[in-house]
Amino acid sequence: MKSNSAVNEFVIKFANVNGTGSASANNMFAKAIFRMGIPVSPKNIFPSNIQGLPTWYEVRVSEKGYLGRRGGVDIVLSVNPQSMQEDVADVLPGGYFVYDSTKPLDLRLVRDDINYIGLPLTRICATEYSDPRQRLLFKNVIYVGALAALLDIEFDVLTDIVRSQFKGKDKLIAPNIHALELGHLYATQNFDCPLGIRVKRVDKVGDSILIDGNAACALGAVYAGATVAAWYPITPSTSVVDAYEKYAKRLRIDPGTGKTNFAIVQAEDELSAIGMVIGACWNGARAFTATSGPGVSLMSEFLGLAYFAEVPTVLFDIQRTGPSTGMPTRTQQSDLFAAAYASHGDTKHVLLFPSNPRECFDLAAEAFDLAEQLQTPVIVMSDLDLGMNDNLSAPLSWNDQREYKRGKVLDAEQLEASERFGRYRDIDGDGICYRTIPGTHPSKGAFFTRGSSRDEWAIYTEDGKQYARNMERLLKKWETAKKLVPAPVLRSAGQPTPLGVIYFGTSVDATHEALDYLSNEGIELDGLQILAFPFNDDVVDFIENHDRVYVIEQNRDAQLRSLLMIECDADPKKLVKVLEYDGMPITASKIRSAIKQDLPGPASVTPLRRKAADS
Amino acid sequence: MSYIKPSFRHPEAPTNNIGYTEADYEGALSTLCAGCGHDSISSAIIQACFEMSIEPHTVAKISGIGCSSKTPTYFLGNSHGFNSVHGRMPSVATGANLANRHLTYIGVSGDGDTASIGMGQFSHVVRRNLNMLYIVENNGCYGLTKGQDSATADVGSHSKKGAVNQYQSIDLCALAIQLGADFVARSFSGDKAQLVPLIKAAMSHQGFAFIDVLSPCVTFNNNVGSTKSYEFVREHIQATGTVDFVPMQEEITVSYEEGASQEVCLHDGSVVRLRKNGKDYNLRDRAAALAAATDHAHSGEILTGLLYMDPDTEDLHTLLDTSECALNKMTEAELCPGNQALQKINDSLR
Ligand SMILES: Cc1ncc(C[n+]2csc(CCOP(=O)(O)OP(=O)(O)O)c2C)c(N)n1
Ligand code: SF4
Ligand SMILES: [Mg+2]
């Protein structure tokens, strides 16, 4: 039988039961690969449940640096009998199924085109440990030790990770290393190690870090000077505020008094959370909330208030699979409509689309500047895939010379020198007016903020002309926003081509990989990574300059494509949908085949009836 | 429409300690119906702020939506105001207060705004003990949407259309006491003598202070049979005693007969006095306050005055241990940890 071989290019999937402590062992595995200089991309696939259901950890190892989900599994490490049948079926022909062989394998699970490696994990634990908890926990560490032998992971790298992981709890170091050794020993004694699929030290990660997108967003908020965080728990956004709290407690304690230079409130619901953010921002602090789709729905009325009353607001939407509760622990990019036009009336909001942790950090910080410069809500659109998984990322950095852009805020001196203050007067012609913070000046600058129409002096009015003028000024501000938001990033084909691809967020890695494959096949496309909404002229030009533009996104209704049609007046016939919406991150092969299927001519075999690109 | 008031000022208008006249605390001309109870509450707020010599710009006024929630436009024109969305004033006030703990926050809401759509936020702002004055201008109906019954309308009361309310009413004071509020009072819009000292005491209280002010809606809910109409309220009021408030700035010269008054010293040094009118009312007993409010309601009476108070209270900032310096005054120097710290974090992620 064929055994696949591959050095530093493979996918391994761990099939666990949630709540059994497998997560830290699996993380140790991914970190070891990373520390051997090999790009790695781990993804948790977990149920909406606390204990007892199947959970998977899929790790893509790619020396070439492909970090998107690949699809297909070369090695399954199975310790969950519940999901064994489906896990066996997952393995690619020639791949490996590593399982707990304490009990003999059910014959129905035997395929003749894959290799089986039995590790008697339960038996080893039973002889080694008397405490049932230890048996459960160390089972995970033992399989990591065995994988080290099978895949040729440097053992020292693993022991170093154990040492740093248990720093301060030194008692735990020796038993963990011992467990690693148990697994390692068993594998070396019973199998030809290493397998054909294995790792080898290279130098391909440079100074990269492994961090989840939510922690990077939180750090962005800390660095941008956010002081108020109000939130309501919801997967997958909770860890944004958890991480903010963790870092704020470390970095934001007043050295003199020991008191906090931040305030975190767990609100009673998302309406309250966004209300607190708006109140704090109105009063001159930088504040944010983090939520997911259901929370965005609840926050909509308030977002309209912030848009119309022009109060800076920052919101992180860590998207998950909708509609409604959908698949709460699966990923999607499906809140674009809900966020872009959140609230009734003519309302639209600035969106930012990070695709990796470095962008999460940078765009989070940028969100606070933009919100205050534009005096409007800014929504950072991340998702579960980026937010909750460790991602290989360029290191975070901050320019110490950087000053916060607080926008047009009048201080006491400026007010003192001014005539009558008009909150909604467009003095500079960019649609952005001057605001004041409560308490600034004893007799000048006070005004009444409201969600109802008002004139330039902030006085209530039902005069239709004044209302319309204000709405048009808000549009002018929208035009100004186009100049302030980050521009899209072009990935040129290096030669003229009529084909283009537009993509954003967590579709970026898979798209770039697909573009490489297509290029190898002689199909060249220009790529454009969108970083923000509103789209600026670069996006309009890109669509104009190509005959056919594939729009890649992870939702059913091609929401980005619709936004391009609405806001750029793009010809729908030109814009081809490439979609994934099953809750799993989009893969390069999906994108590649969708594009190939759509292309006319010799590059593809023309099917009898052309299939829609998204089928 | 709101109108800018002519800024005519009587040359000999009396000034307060900081040189302001009462007119300096006024706002735009009210557009509410003539005789609306809400306007009387606005003028009580004006008087209280004037008498307390509060600098108007150190007050922030926040409201929800409703006739009542419009009123912040009609007082303290030199204060920032925020007319937010229906039922959500507490969250906006919470955020504002977190940003700057040194302003005085006055939240104005209606019974619809608080007891129906905003019930959740009301309960939670009480729990968090936000340092603010929360006034409900309670008319037992939805004024702005033309008189539907609100959740504070009493069972059996009649709406303008003659319909009898069949549903249990919510007593916001009882609820606030039960939820742990440390300053709970009830008054009547027409009783300035009682309302002004209550507002002053509430503003001095260093935590959440709640006043439920019965405020008849002359247009939709001032008919016979409504328990929130002028006649009814006047006839059925039972006061816990006369409330007297002595701000810290004033020397306490008035002396009361021993035993005739109950005094509570607030954290800013001012004193609240409850003059007992024969009634033995213990301000500091939460269970008794709850019982008193409920008993009176059962006998068809409305108990007004300061119902419960505990000055030893820990507000949200104290609970969160936030810095004394207002968060909105902090700059890069206090807030940004710098690149060196970030590089250390990077190192921990390799
Ligand atoms: C979300 C939402 N629902 C409904 C309304 C309509 N609405 C405006 S005011 C109001 C009731 C106000 O009643 P109350 O708070 O008692 O104020 P009052 O006018 O009686 O002073 C309602 C239902 C609204 N503005 N927003
Ligand atoms: S409708 Fe009622 S509550 Fe509203 S302004 Fe008129 S009297 Fe006041
Ligand atoms: Mg009302």
XYZ file of N, CA and C in Angstrom, chain A residues 102 129 188 326 380:
15
model
N -5.898 0.679 22.509
C -6.147 -0.123 23.708
C -7.249 -1.147 23.434
N -0.632 5.899 35.682
C -1.268 6.833 36.617
C -2.436 6.185 37.351
N 8.818 5.025 18.973
C 10.123 4.604 18.423
C 10.287 3.089 18.466
N -27.761 30.292 14.184
C -26.962 29.655 13.137
C -26.089 28.542 13.666
N -15.073 46.954 13.226
C -13.984 46.080 12.779
C -14.578 44.696 12.548
